[in-house]
Short mmCIF file of N, CA and C in Angstrom, two decimals:
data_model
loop_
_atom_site.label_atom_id
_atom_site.label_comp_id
_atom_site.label_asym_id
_atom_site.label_seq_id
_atom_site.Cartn_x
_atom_site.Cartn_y
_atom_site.Cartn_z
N UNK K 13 11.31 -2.71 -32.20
CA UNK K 13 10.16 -1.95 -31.74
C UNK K 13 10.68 -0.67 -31.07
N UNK K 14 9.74 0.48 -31.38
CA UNK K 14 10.66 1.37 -30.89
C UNK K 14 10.28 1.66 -29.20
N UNK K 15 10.56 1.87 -28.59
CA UNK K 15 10.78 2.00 -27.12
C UNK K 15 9.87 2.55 -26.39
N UNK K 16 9.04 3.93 -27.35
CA UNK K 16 7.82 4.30 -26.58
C UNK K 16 6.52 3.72 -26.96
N UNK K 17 6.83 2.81 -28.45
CA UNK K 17 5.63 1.85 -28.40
C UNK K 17 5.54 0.34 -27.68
N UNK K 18 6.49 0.14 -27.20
CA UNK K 18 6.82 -0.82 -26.22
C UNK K 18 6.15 -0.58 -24.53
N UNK K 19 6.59 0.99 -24.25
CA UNK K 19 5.80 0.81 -23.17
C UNK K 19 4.42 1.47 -23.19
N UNK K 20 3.82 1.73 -24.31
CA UNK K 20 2.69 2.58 -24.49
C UNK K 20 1.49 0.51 -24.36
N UNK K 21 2.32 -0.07 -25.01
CA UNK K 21 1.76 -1.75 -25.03
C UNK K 21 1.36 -1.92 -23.46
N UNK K 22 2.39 -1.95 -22.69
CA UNK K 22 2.23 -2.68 -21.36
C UNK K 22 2.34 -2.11 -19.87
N UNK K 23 1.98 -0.42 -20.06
CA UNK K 23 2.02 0.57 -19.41
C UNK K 23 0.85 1.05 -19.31
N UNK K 24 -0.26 1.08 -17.96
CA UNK K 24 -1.38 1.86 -17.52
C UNK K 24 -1.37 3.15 -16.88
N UNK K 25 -2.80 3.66 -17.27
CA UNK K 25 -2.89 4.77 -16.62
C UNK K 25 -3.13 4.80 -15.15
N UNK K 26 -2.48 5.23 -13.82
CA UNK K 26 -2.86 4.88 -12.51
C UNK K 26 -3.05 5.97 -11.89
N UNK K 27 -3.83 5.78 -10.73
CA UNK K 27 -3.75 7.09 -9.90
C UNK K 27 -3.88 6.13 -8.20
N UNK K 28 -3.04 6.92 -7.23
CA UNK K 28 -2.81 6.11 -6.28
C UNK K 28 -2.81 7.09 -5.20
N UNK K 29 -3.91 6.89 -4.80
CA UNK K 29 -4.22 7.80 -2.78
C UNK K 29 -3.86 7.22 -1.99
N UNK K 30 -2.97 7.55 -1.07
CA UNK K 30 -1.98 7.27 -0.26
C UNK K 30 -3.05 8.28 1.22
N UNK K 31 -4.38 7.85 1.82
CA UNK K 31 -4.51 8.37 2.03
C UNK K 31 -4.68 8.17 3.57
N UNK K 32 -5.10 9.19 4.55
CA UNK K 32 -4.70 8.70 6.08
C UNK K 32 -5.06 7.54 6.28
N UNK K 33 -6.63 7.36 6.08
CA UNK K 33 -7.40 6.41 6.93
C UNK K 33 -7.65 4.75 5.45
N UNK K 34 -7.61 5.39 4.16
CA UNK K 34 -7.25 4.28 3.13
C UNK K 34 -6.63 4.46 1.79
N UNK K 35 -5.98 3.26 1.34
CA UNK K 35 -5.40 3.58 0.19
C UNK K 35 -5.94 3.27 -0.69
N UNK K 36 -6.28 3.96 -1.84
CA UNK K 36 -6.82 3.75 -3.21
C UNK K 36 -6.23 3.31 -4.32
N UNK K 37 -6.46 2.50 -5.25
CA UNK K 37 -5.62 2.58 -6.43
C UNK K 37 -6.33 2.27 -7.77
N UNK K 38 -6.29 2.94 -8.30
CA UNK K 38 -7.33 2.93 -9.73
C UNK K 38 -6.66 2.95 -10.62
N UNK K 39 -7.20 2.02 -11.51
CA UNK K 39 -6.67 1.78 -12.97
C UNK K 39 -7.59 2.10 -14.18
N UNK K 40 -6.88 2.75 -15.02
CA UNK K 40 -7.50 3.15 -16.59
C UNK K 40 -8.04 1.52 -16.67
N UNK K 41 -9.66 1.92 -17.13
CA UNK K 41 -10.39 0.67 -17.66
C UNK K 41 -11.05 -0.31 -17.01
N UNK K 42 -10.26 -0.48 -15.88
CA UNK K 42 -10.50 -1.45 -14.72
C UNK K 42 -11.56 -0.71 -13.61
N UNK K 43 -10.80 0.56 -13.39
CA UNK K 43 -11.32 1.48 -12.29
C UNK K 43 -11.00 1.06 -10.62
N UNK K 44 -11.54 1.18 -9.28
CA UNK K 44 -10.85 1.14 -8.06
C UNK K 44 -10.51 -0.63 -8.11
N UNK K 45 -9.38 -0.75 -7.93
CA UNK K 45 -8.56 -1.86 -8.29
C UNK K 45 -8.42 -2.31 -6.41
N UNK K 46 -7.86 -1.58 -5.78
CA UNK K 46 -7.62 -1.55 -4.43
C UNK K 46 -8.03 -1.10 -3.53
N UNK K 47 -9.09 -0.93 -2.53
CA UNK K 47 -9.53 0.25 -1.57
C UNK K 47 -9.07 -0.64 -0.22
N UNK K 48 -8.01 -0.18 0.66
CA UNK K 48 -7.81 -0.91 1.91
C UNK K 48 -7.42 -0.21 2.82
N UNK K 49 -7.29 -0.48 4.00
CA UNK K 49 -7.29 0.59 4.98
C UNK K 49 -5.48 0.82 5.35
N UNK K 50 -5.15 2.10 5.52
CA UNK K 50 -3.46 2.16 5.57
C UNK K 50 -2.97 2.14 6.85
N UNK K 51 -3.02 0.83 6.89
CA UNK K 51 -2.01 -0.12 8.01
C UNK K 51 -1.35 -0.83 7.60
N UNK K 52 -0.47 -1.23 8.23
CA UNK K 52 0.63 -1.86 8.74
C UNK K 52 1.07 -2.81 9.84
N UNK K 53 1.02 -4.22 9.83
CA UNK K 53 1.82 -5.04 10.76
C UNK K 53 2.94 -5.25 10.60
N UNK K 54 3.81 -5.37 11.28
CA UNK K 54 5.56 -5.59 11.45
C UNK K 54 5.92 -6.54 12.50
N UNK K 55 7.28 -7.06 12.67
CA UNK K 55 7.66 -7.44 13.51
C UNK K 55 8.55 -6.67 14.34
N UNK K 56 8.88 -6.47 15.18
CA UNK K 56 9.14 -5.42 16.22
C UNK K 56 11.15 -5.53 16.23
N UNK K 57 11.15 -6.99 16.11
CA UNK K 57 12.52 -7.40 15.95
C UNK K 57 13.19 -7.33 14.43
N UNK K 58 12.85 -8.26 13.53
CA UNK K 58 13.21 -8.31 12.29
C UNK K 58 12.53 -7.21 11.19
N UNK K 59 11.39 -6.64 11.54
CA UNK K 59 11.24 -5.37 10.56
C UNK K 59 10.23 -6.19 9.44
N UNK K 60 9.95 -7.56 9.33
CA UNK K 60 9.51 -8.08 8.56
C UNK K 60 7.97 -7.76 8.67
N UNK K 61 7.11 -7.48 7.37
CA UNK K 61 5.86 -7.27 7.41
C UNK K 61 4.92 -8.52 7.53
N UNK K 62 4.15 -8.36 8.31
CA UNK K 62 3.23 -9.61 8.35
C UNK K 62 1.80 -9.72 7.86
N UNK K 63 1.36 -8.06 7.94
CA UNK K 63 -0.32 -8.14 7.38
C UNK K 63 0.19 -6.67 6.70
N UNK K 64 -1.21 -6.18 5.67
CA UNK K 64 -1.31 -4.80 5.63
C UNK K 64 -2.99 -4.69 5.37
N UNK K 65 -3.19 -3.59 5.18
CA UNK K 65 -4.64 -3.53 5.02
C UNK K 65 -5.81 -3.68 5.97
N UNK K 66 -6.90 -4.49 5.45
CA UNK K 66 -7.85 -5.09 6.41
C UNK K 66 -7.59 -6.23 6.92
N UNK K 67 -6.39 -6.89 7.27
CA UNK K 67 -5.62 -7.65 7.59
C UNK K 67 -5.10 -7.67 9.18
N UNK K 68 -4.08 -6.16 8.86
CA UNK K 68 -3.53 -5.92 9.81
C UNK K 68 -4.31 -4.88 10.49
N UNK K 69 -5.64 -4.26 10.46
CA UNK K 69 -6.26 -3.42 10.92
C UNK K 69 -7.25 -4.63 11.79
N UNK K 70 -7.37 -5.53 11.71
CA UNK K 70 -8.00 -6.58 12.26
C UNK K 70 -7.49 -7.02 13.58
N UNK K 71 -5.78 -6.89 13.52
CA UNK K 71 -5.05 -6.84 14.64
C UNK K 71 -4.76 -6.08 15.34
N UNK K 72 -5.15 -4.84 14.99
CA UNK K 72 -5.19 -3.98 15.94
C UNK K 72 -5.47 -4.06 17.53
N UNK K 73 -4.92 -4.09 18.45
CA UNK K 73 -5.06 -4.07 19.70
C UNK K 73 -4.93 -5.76 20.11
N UNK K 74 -4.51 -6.32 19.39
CA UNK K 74 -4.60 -7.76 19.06
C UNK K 74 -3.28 -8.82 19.20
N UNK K 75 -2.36 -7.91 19.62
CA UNK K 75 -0.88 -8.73 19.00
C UNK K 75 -0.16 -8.60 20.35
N UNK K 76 0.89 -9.85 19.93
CA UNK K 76 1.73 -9.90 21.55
C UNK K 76 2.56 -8.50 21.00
N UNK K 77 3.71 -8.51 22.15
CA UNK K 77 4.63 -7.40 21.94
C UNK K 77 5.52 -7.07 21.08
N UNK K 78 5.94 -8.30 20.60
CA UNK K 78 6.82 -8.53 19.48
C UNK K 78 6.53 -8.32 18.22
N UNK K 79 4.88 -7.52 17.97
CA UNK K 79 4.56 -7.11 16.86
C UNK K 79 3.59 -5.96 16.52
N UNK K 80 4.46 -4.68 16.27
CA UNK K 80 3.17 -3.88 16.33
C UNK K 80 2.35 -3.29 14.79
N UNK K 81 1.31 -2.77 15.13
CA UNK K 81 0.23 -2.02 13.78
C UNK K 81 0.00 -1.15 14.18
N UNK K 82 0.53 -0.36 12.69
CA UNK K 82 1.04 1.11 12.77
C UNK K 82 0.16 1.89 11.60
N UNK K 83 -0.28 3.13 11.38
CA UNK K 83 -0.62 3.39 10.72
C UNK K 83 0.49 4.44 10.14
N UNK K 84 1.14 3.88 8.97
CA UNK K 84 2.47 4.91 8.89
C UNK K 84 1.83 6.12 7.72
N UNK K 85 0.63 6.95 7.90
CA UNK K 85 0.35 8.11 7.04
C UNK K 85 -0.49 8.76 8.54
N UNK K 86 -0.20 10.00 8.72
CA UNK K 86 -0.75 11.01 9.70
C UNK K 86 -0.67 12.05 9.34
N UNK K 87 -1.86 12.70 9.23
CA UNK K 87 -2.12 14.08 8.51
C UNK K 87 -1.81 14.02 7.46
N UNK K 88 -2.23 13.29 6.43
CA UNK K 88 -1.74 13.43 4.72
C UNK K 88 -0.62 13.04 4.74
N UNK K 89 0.19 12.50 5.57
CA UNK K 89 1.60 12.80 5.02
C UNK K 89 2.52 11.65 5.47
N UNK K 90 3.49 11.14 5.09
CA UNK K 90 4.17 9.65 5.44
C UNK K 90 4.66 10.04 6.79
N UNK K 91 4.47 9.17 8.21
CA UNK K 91 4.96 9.59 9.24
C UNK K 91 5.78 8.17 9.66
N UNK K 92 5.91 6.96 9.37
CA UNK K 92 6.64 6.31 9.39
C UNK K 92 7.30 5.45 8.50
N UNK K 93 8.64 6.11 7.80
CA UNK K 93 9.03 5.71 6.58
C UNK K 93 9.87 4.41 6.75
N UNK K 94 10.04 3.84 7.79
CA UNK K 94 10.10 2.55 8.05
C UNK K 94 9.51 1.43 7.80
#
């Protein structure tokens, strides 16, 4: 098979907003696949993620110390690439 009909098979069209307050993600055919809010829970020690979305926006103001929610996009733009 040749290689660009291989991924033309199992390859979508996407478009993905990365945006302050939510992230979008839409798919050819399907349409908004994802709409969730761009947060972030972590663990403060190990770095390990624990929620994202409407998940971790739930915890907001909510968590002992050892874990904070972050919103890592401010002003359009990635502000915590951690």
């Amino acid at each position: 098979m040749h290689l660009s009909r291989f991924f033309r098979t199992f390859a979508h069209d996407i478009g993905i907003d990365l945006g302050t307050a939510n992230t979008m993600v839409w798919v050819q055919g399907k349409g908004l696949v994802i709409s969730e809010p761009s947060v972030v829970a972590r663990h403060k020690d190990t770095g390990a993620i624990l929620a994202v979305g409407s998940e971790a926006k739930r915890m907001l103001g909510k968590t002992p110390v050892s874990i904070e929610v972050i919103r890592p996009l401010r002003d359009g733009v990635i502000a915590d690439f951690d």
